[in-house]
Amino acid sequence: MQLESVKTILGDVLSLGPSAQALTRDSALLGSIPELDSMAVVQLLTALEEHYGFTIDDDDISAQTFATVGSLTDFVTEKMAA
């Protein structure tokens, strides 16, 4: 399931430790997790590209992509289907 792997990647990139597994689809990201700053967003995008084997263009992403764990998971699912 994409949700679990996205949570694992978030935990790894942001060094959240075991608390990453407590994240739900509704967990807020941008503005709610201090570790998710602009540099972490770049690292997260790179990690997603490497893990899933797709390329993310600048036009593909917006703040809405990082609103919640669910919106990020939906983004990954859409990229994989493309």
XYZ file of N, CA and C in Angstrom:
246
model
N 0.847 -1.188 0.000
C 0.000 0.000 0.000
C 0.887 1.244 0.000
N 0.511 2.211 -0.807
C 1.311 3.429 -0.946
C 1.419 4.199 0.365
N 0.348 4.231 1.146
C 0.352 5.025 2.373
C 1.493 4.608 3.293
N 1.667 3.322 3.483
C 2.709 2.842 4.393
C 4.102 3.187 3.881
N 4.323 3.039 2.585
C 5.655 3.356 2.065
C 5.911 4.859 2.075
N 4.877 5.670 1.830
C 5.044 7.125 1.911
C 5.372 7.521 3.348
N 4.696 6.915 4.320
C 5.000 7.208 5.730
C 6.435 6.820 6.074
N 6.886 5.696 5.560
C 8.260 5.258 5.816
C 9.260 6.242 5.216
N 9.006 6.677 3.986
C 9.901 7.641 3.335
C 9.895 8.961 4.096
N 8.714 9.434 4.496
C 8.632 10.659 5.303
C 9.456 10.511 6.577
N 9.295 9.388 7.248
C 10.033 9.152 8.486
C 11.530 9.140 8.281
N 11.974 8.521 7.186
C 13.407 8.457 6.895
C 13.975 9.834 6.553
N 13.304 10.541 5.645
C 13.805 11.843 5.189
C 13.785 12.873 6.314
N 12.721 12.848 7.115
C 12.563 13.857 8.166
C 13.101 13.403 9.518
N 13.657 12.196 9.577
C 14.181 11.629 10.831
C 13.131 11.673 11.942
N 11.927 11.191 11.617
C 10.830 11.211 12.582
C 10.837 10.019 13.526
N 11.612 8.997 13.184
C 11.650 7.815 14.032
C 10.307 7.093 14.021
N 9.992 6.404 15.117
C 8.756 5.619 15.181
C 7.485 6.454 15.051
N 7.566 7.745 15.325
C 6.363 8.585 15.243
C 5.829 8.677 13.815
N 6.649 8.361 12.825
C 6.189 8.399 11.431
C 5.062 7.399 11.205
N 5.110 6.264 11.871
C 4.075 5.250 11.676
C 2.749 5.646 12.308
N 2.750 6.651 13.175
C 1.507 7.151 13.774
C 0.784 8.119 12.841
N 1.438 8.528 11.756
C 0.810 9.434 10.798
C -0.373 8.745 10.124
N -1.415 9.519 9.846
C -2.584 9.011 9.134
C -2.748 9.796 7.837
N -3.702 9.396 7.004
C -3.965 10.133 5.759
C -4.286 11.588 6.049
N -4.912 11.855 7.198
C -5.337 13.213 7.540
C -4.271 14.026 8.269
N -3.134 13.425 8.559
C -2.074 14.153 9.266
C -1.553 15.296 8.402
N -1.551 16.496 8.971
C -1.061 17.673 8.253
C 0.459 17.611 8.124
N 0.965 18.109 7.011
C 2.412 18.122 6.774
C 2.956 19.544 6.814
N 2.850 20.275 5.699
C 3.419 21.627 5.643
C 2.837 22.511 6.738
N 3.710 23.121 7.495
C 3.284 24.008 8.566
C 3.006 23.297 9.873
N 2.939 21.965 9.843
C 2.646 21.208 11.058
C 3.826 20.374 11.540
N 4.686 20.001 10.622
C 5.874 19.217 10.975
C 7.079 20.122 10.760
N 7.688 20.589 11.858
C 8.796 21.550 11.732
C 9.945 21.050 10.856
N 10.150 19.741 10.839
C 11.248 19.180 10.053
C 11.020 19.324 8.546
N 9.773 19.567 8.127
C 9.459 19.660 6.702
C 9.624 21.099 6.223
N 10.893 21.492 6.082
C 11.203 22.822 5.555
C 11.490 22.695 4.054
N 11.889 23.788 3.429
C 12.086 23.777 1.974
C 13.160 22.782 1.540
N 14.213 22.660 2.311
C 15.265 21.697 1.960
C 14.755 20.265 2.107
N 13.954 20.026 3.125
C 13.401 18.688 3.330
C 12.427 18.327 2.212
N 11.698 19.309 1.692
C 10.789 19.049 0.570
C 11.589 18.546 -0.628
N 12.713 19.175 -0.912
C 13.565 18.744 -2.025
C 14.077 17.328 -1.773
N 14.522 17.055 -0.559
C 15.006 15.713 -0.219
C 13.884 14.684 -0.332
N 12.692 15.065 0.094
C 11.544 14.166 0.023
C 11.183 13.855 -1.426
N 11.171 14.867 -2.274
C 10.880 14.647 -3.692
C 11.902 13.711 -4.327
N 13.164 13.914 -4.004
C 14.223 13.050 -4.529
C 14.037 11.617 -4.046
N 13.721 11.454 -2.773
C 13.508 10.114 -2.218
C 12.320 9.427 -2.885
N 11.251 10.167 -3.137
C 10.084 9.591 -3.819
C 10.441 9.176 -5.241
N 11.182 10.022 -5.950
C 11.607 9.686 -7.313
C 12.450 8.413 -7.319
N 13.392 8.319 -6.401
C 14.280 7.158 -6.355
C 13.523 5.894 -5.959
N 12.637 6.001 -4.998
C 11.910 4.826 -4.512
C 10.925 4.292 -5.550
N 10.183 5.199 -6.176
C 9.118 4.781 -7.089
C 9.529 4.771 -8.556
N 10.669 5.369 -8.887
C 11.158 5.328 -10.255
C 10.439 6.248 -11.223
N 9.879 7.334 -10.722
C 9.281 8.320 -11.620
C 10.007 9.640 -11.471
N 9.707 10.567 -12.381
C 10.315 11.891 -12.356
C 9.243 12.909 -12.001
N 9.589 13.835 -11.122
C 8.663 14.884 -10.712
C 9.139 16.195 -11.317
N 8.287 16.785 -12.138
C 8.580 18.091 -12.725
C 8.108 19.185 -11.777
N 8.712 20.353 -11.883
C 8.318 21.482 -11.033
C 6.832 21.787 -11.154
N 6.292 21.647 -12.360
C 4.876 21.940 -12.590
C 3.948 20.914 -11.944
N 4.495 19.769 -11.539
C 3.684 18.700 -10.949
C 3.294 18.976 -9.504
N 4.044 19.833 -8.834
C 3.847 19.978 -7.393
C 3.308 21.353 -7.020
N 2.606 21.360 -5.897
C 2.095 22.606 -5.325
C 2.057 22.420 -3.812
N 1.722 23.464 -3.113
C 1.610 23.360 -1.658
C 0.549 22.328 -1.286
N -0.488 22.205 -2.111
C -1.556 21.234 -1.840
C -1.015 19.806 -1.817
N 0.004 19.532 -2.623
C 0.611 18.205 -2.651
C 1.098 17.807 -1.264
N 1.587 18.782 -0.506
C 2.165 18.519 0.810
C 1.246 18.929 1.955
N -0.041 19.082 1.682
C -0.982 19.498 2.727
C -1.141 18.419 3.794
N -1.330 17.179 3.359
C -1.515 16.064 4.292
C -0.757 14.842 3.779
N -0.646 13.851 4.631
C -0.042 12.588 4.205
C -0.885 11.988 3.075
N -2.196 12.125 3.178
C -3.089 11.602 2.144
C -2.904 12.282 0.803
N -2.759 13.609 0.800
C -2.570 14.312 -0.474
C -1.234 13.936 -1.107
N -0.221 13.718 -0.286
C 1.074 13.280 -0.812
C 0.972 11.857 -1.363
N 0.261 10.995 -0.658
C 0.057 9.624 -1.122
C -0.730 9.603 -2.427
N -1.760 10.441 -2.529
C -2.540 10.529 -3.767
C -1.663 10.997 -4.925
N -0.774 11.944 -4.651
C 0.158 12.430 -5.670
C 1.033 11.282 -6.178
N 1.567 10.486 -5.251
C 2.411 9.344 -5.625
C 1.611 8.357 -6.471
N 0.391 8.071 -6.059
C -0.457 7.134 -6.798
C -0.713 7.633 -8.215
N -0.991 8.923 -8.361
C -1.217 9.510 -9.686
C 0.040 9.437 -10.551
N 1.195 9.720 -9.958
C 2.456 9.665 -10.719
C 2.747 8.240 -11.178
N 2.430 7.269 -10.355
C 2.689 5.879 -10.718
C 1.759 5.410 -11.834
N 0.570 5.981 -11.892
C -0.401 5.586 -12.913
C -0.126 6.252 -14.256
N 0.663 7.320 -14.236
C 0.918 8.082 -15.474
C 1.856 7.345 -16.406
